[in-house]
């Protein structure tokens, strides 16, 4: 699903997970904030550079923090494990061990860019009586997967840092995920944390055409088996877009796919929230202000315990669905909208791309569609497109996905597949958040006329 995006000081809140649901309700992700790339403002006191200090004063300067992060990033880039782990509390063997594992995992990733940047600081960073200080520093791990991410993206950490005395070094005593600057209701408690590299003991990196698959050691063999299906899903979706999508649209040529087993794991990769999907695509805002690409990359997570993994056809379908989301994520205008883009467009397009070569009766949600048309799901079919308010209705969620799919099939039948891509692109690019109006304008039709003809199409398909 897609939620709203909020503009903040030094923060652009954008991005939401879009997933494939085959259970009783959908899943949403929060409006995760993405930094502008500038150093975050401290919310604690710190002395300006060059200020005279009393000999007893313990103070942490912005320059110290910047130097710490710069050296940490340089250690990762150069492959210096000792320097990378040296900033952590050496008496905390568990912390040092975990960070050594993180270093080893990150060194396996095909990253063309890696750095650590300052975000927000909280706590006491100065003491005039010679006592040590402890504070938290939010840190952005800025990175870019080679040949996949259109722009660098960031994962947010929260470090607890101590400085024991005036001449003591900064020591990181705790590492976790940083929360969004603004968060309400359901949604991730962290900003694109944890990555597989943070929590897995080891990461298998498997090529799948122009995409890559990340898997736990116990699922490495599975990753290798399904790599051809993922490669084909990538190729099929990209071919569809090259033939029908806007020629000037910046789209990835590959995708990062992580495998999770069960919905508990699914909700604990690149986010921390309760998951309900069989798979999810999580768009990540670009690091840095300006530019015309707001979403620099996305992360796809697939649940290997879902019914889609029962056979190769299912793996291709769920992969194509999530890849379709990631394919168009970079088109997102990131404009504010209370309810986000219409789910019937977002999910309907992804489901259509994944199933367009199947007959309507072969689509997984076909029976739910027939039950909806027959009035057996609580609310009768009224000939209107599903709205976002009732999209997650536990009785109707599968039927809503199917109605979105049929809307795209209707567009393809009447206007052609190029208009499917053109309309969806217009919906994603729409300023002011009115993606539905943008799609109908691209088709050259009024909503009332579209719904009337679409409803007749639905009845014919499900008769």
PDB file of N, CA, C and O in Angstrom, residues 431-459:
ATOM      1  N   UNK A 431       1.208  15.699  -9.266  1.00  0.00           N
ATOM      2  CA  UNK A 431       1.449  16.689  -8.233  1.00  0.00           C
ATOM      3  C   UNK A 431       0.170  16.876  -7.417  1.00  0.00           C
ATOM      4  O   UNK A 431      -0.922  16.861  -7.937  1.00  0.00           O
ATOM      5  N   UNK A 432       0.350  17.060  -6.126  1.00  0.00           N
ATOM      6  CA  UNK A 432      -0.806  17.239  -5.266  1.00  0.00           C
ATOM      7  C   UNK A 432      -1.465  15.950  -4.840  1.00  0.00           C
ATOM      8  O   UNK A 432      -2.444  15.965  -4.111  1.00  0.00           O
ATOM      9  N   UNK A 433      -0.941  14.816  -5.309  1.00  0.00           N
ATOM     10  CA  UNK A 433      -1.416  13.524  -4.834  1.00  0.00           C
ATOM     11  C   UNK A 433      -2.639  12.973  -5.529  1.00  0.00           C
ATOM     12  O   UNK A 433      -3.119  11.912  -5.149  1.00  0.00           O
ATOM     13  N   UNK A 434      -3.202  13.657  -6.541  1.00  0.00           N
ATOM     14  CA  UNK A 434      -4.417  13.151  -7.182  1.00  0.00           C
ATOM     15  C   UNK A 434      -4.048  12.249  -8.356  1.00  0.00           C
ATOM     16  O   UNK A 434      -4.199  12.603  -9.525  1.00  0.00           O
ATOM     17  N   UNK A 435      -3.545  11.068  -8.023  1.00  0.00           N
ATOM     18  CA  UNK A 435      -3.101  10.133  -9.049  1.00  0.00           C
ATOM     19  C   UNK A 435      -4.231   9.600  -9.892  1.00  0.00           C
ATOM     20  O   UNK A 435      -4.060   9.322 -11.084  1.00  0.00           O
ATOM     21  N   UNK A 436      -5.408   9.449  -9.292  1.00  0.00           N
ATOM     22  CA  UNK A 436      -6.548   8.909 -10.042  1.00  0.00           C
ATOM     23  C   UNK A 436      -6.951   9.857 -11.167  1.00  0.00           C
ATOM     24  O   UNK A 436      -7.158   9.438 -12.309  1.00  0.00           O
ATOM     25  N   UNK A 437      -7.035  11.147 -10.853  1.00  0.00           N
ATOM     26  CA  UNK A 437      -7.397  12.132 -11.873  1.00  0.00           C
ATOM     27  C   UNK A 437      -6.360  12.164 -12.987  1.00  0.00           C
ATOM     28  O   UNK A 437      -6.699  12.307 -14.169  1.00  0.00           O
ATOM     29  N   UNK A 438      -5.077  12.001 -12.600  1.00  0.00           N
ATOM     30  CA  UNK A 438      -4.004  12.012 -13.601  1.00  0.00           C
ATOM     31  C   UNK A 438      -4.128  10.822 -14.538  1.00  0.00           C
ATOM     32  O   UNK A 438      -3.907  10.944 -15.753  1.00  0.00           O
ATOM     33  N   UNK A 439      -4.490   9.657 -14.000  1.00  0.00           N
ATOM     34  CA  UNK A 439      -4.650   8.472 -14.846  1.00  0.00           C
ATOM     35  C   UNK A 439      -5.809   8.664 -15.830  1.00  0.00           C
ATOM     36  O   UNK A 439      -5.666   8.379 -17.023  1.00  0.00           O
ATOM     37  N   UNK A 440      -6.931   9.156 -15.346  1.00  0.00           N
ATOM     38  CA  UNK A 440      -8.081   9.342 -16.238  1.00  0.00           C
ATOM     39  C   UNK A 440      -7.795  10.403 -17.291  1.00  0.00           C
ATOM     40  O   UNK A 440      -8.251  10.298 -18.436  1.00  0.00           O
ATOM     41  N   UNK A 441      -7.035  11.415 -16.929  1.00  0.00           N
ATOM     42  CA  UNK A 441      -6.656  12.430 -17.914  1.00  0.00           C
ATOM     43  C   UNK A 441      -5.781  11.814 -19.003  1.00  0.00           C
ATOM     44  O   UNK A 441      -5.932  12.131 -20.186  1.00  0.00           O
ATOM     45  N   UNK A 442      -4.855  10.926 -18.595  1.00  0.00           N
ATOM     46  CA  UNK A 442      -3.999  10.252 -19.580  1.00  0.00           C
ATOM     47  C   UNK A 442      -4.824   9.384 -20.522  1.00  0.00           C
ATOM     48  O   UNK A 442      -4.490   9.234 -21.707  1.00  0.00           O
ATOM     49  N   UNK A 443      -5.906   8.821 -20.008  1.00  0.00           N
ATOM     50  CA  UNK A 443      -6.774   7.978 -20.838  1.00  0.00           C
ATOM     51  C   UNK A 443      -7.757   8.806 -21.657  1.00  0.00           C
ATOM     52  O   UNK A 443      -8.356   8.299 -22.613  1.00  0.00           O
ATOM     53  N   UNK A 444      -7.966  10.065 -21.256  1.00  0.00           N
ATOM     54  CA  UNK A 444      -8.928  10.909 -21.949  1.00  0.00           C
ATOM     55  C   UNK A 444     -10.361  10.516 -21.663  1.00  0.00           C
ATOM     56  O   UNK A 444     -11.218  10.525 -22.560  1.00  0.00           O
ATOM     57  N   UNK A 445     -10.648  10.172 -20.397  1.00  0.00           N
ATOM     58  CA  UNK A 445     -11.987   9.724 -20.032  1.00  0.00           C
ATOM     59  C   UNK A 445     -12.339  10.261 -18.652  1.00  0.00           C
ATOM     60  O   UNK A 445     -11.466  10.487 -17.812  1.00  0.00           O
ATOM     61  N   UNK A 446     -13.614  10.473 -18.389  1.00  0.00           N
ATOM     62  CA  UNK A 446     -14.076  10.868 -17.059  1.00  0.00           C
ATOM     63  C   UNK A 446     -14.238   9.626 -16.186  1.00  0.00           C
ATOM     64  O   UNK A 446     -14.527   8.544 -16.685  1.00  0.00           O
ATOM     65  N   UNK A 447     -14.070   9.809 -14.882  1.00  0.00           N
ATOM     66  CA  UNK A 447     -14.140   8.666 -13.969  1.00  0.00           C
ATOM     67  C   UNK A 447     -15.486   7.951 -14.067  1.00  0.00           C
ATOM     68  O   UNK A 447     -15.538   6.712 -14.097  1.00  0.00           O
ATOM     69  N   UNK A 448     -16.584   8.705 -14.108  1.00  0.00           N
ATOM     70  CA  UNK A 448     -17.911   8.083 -14.139  1.00  0.00           C
ATOM     71  C   UNK A 448     -18.082   7.198 -15.372  1.00  0.00           C
ATOM     72  O   UNK A 448     -18.613   6.081 -15.285  1.00  0.00           O
ATOM     73  N   UNK A 449     -17.598   7.678 -16.503  1.00  0.00           N
ATOM     74  CA  UNK A 449     -17.695   6.887 -17.731  1.00  0.00           C
ATOM     75  C   UNK A 449     -16.808   5.653 -17.646  1.00  0.00           C
ATOM     76  O   UNK A 449     -17.216   4.547 -18.051  1.00  0.00           O
ATOM     77  N   UNK A 450     -15.587   5.830 -17.097  1.00  0.00           N
ATOM     78  CA  UNK A 450     -14.667   4.698 -16.953  1.00  0.00           C
ATOM     79  C   UNK A 450     -15.289   3.633 -16.068  1.00  0.00           C
ATOM     80  O   UNK A 450     -15.282   2.435 -16.411  1.00  0.00           O
ATOM     81  N   UNK A 451     -15.819   4.041 -14.906  1.00  0.00           N
ATOM     82  CA  UNK A 451     -16.384   3.066 -13.968  1.00  0.00           C
ATOM     83  C   UNK A 451     -17.558   2.324 -14.589  1.00  0.00           C
ATOM     84  O   UNK A 451     -17.706   1.105 -14.377  1.00  0.00           O
ATOM     85  N   UNK A 452     -18.394   3.023 -15.329  1.00  0.00           N
ATOM     86  CA  UNK A 452     -19.551   2.377 -15.951  1.00  0.00           C
ATOM     87  C   UNK A 452     -19.105   1.288 -16.938  1.00  0.00           C
ATOM     88  O   UNK A 452     -19.614   0.159 -16.907  1.00  0.00           O
ATOM     89  N   UNK A 453     -18.115   1.608 -17.773  1.00  0.00           N
ATOM     90  CA  UNK A 453     -17.648   0.630 -18.752  1.00  0.00           C
ATOM     91  C   UNK A 453     -16.840  -0.483 -18.084  1.00  0.00           C
ATOM     92  O   UNK A 453     -16.932  -1.648 -18.478  1.00  0.00           O
ATOM     93  N   UNK A 454     -16.065  -0.117 -17.061  1.00  0.00           N
ATOM     94  CA  UNK A 454     -15.274  -1.118 -16.334  1.00  0.00           C
ATOM     95  C   UNK A 454     -16.183  -2.102 -15.606  1.00  0.00           C
ATOM     96  O   UNK A 454     -15.936  -3.317 -15.607  1.00  0.00           O
ATOM     97  N   UNK A 455     -17.244  -1.602 -14.960  1.00  0.00           N
ATOM     98  CA  UNK A 455     -18.171  -2.475 -14.233  1.00  0.00           C
ATOM     99  C   UNK A 455     -18.817  -3.490 -15.173  1.00  0.00           C
ATOM    100  O   UNK A 455     -18.979  -4.670 -14.827  1.00  0.00           O
ATOM    101  N   UNK A 456     -19.157  -3.051 -16.374  1.00  0.00           N
ATOM    102  CA  UNK A 456     -19.712  -3.982 -17.365  1.00  0.00           C
ATOM    103  C   UNK A 456     -18.677  -5.023 -17.750  1.00  0.00           C
ATOM    104  O   UNK A 456     -19.005  -6.221 -17.932  1.00  0.00           O
ATOM    105  N   UNK A 457     -17.430  -4.599 -17.882  1.00  0.00           N
ATOM    106  CA  UNK A 457     -16.319  -5.515 -18.193  1.00  0.00           C
ATOM    107  C   UNK A 457     -16.153  -6.551 -17.077  1.00  0.00           C
ATOM    108  O   UNK A 457     -15.988  -7.755 -17.344  1.00  0.00           O
ATOM    109  N   UNK A 458     -16.230  -6.094 -15.835  1.00  0.00           N
ATOM    110  CA  UNK A 458     -16.102  -7.000 -14.685  1.00  0.00           C
ATOM    111  C   UNK A 458     -17.206  -8.059 -14.729  1.00  0.00           C
ATOM    112  O   UNK A 458     -16.935  -9.261 -14.548  1.00  0.00           O
ATOM    113  N   UNK A 459     -18.406  -7.631 -14.965  1.00  0.00           N
ATOM    114  CA  UNK A 459     -19.526  -8.582 -14.980  1.00  0.00           C
ATOM    115  C   UNK A 459     -19.364  -9.597 -16.108  1.00  0.00           C
ATOM    116  O   UNK A 459     -19.706 -10.769 -15.939  1.00  0.00           O
TER     117      UNK A 459
END
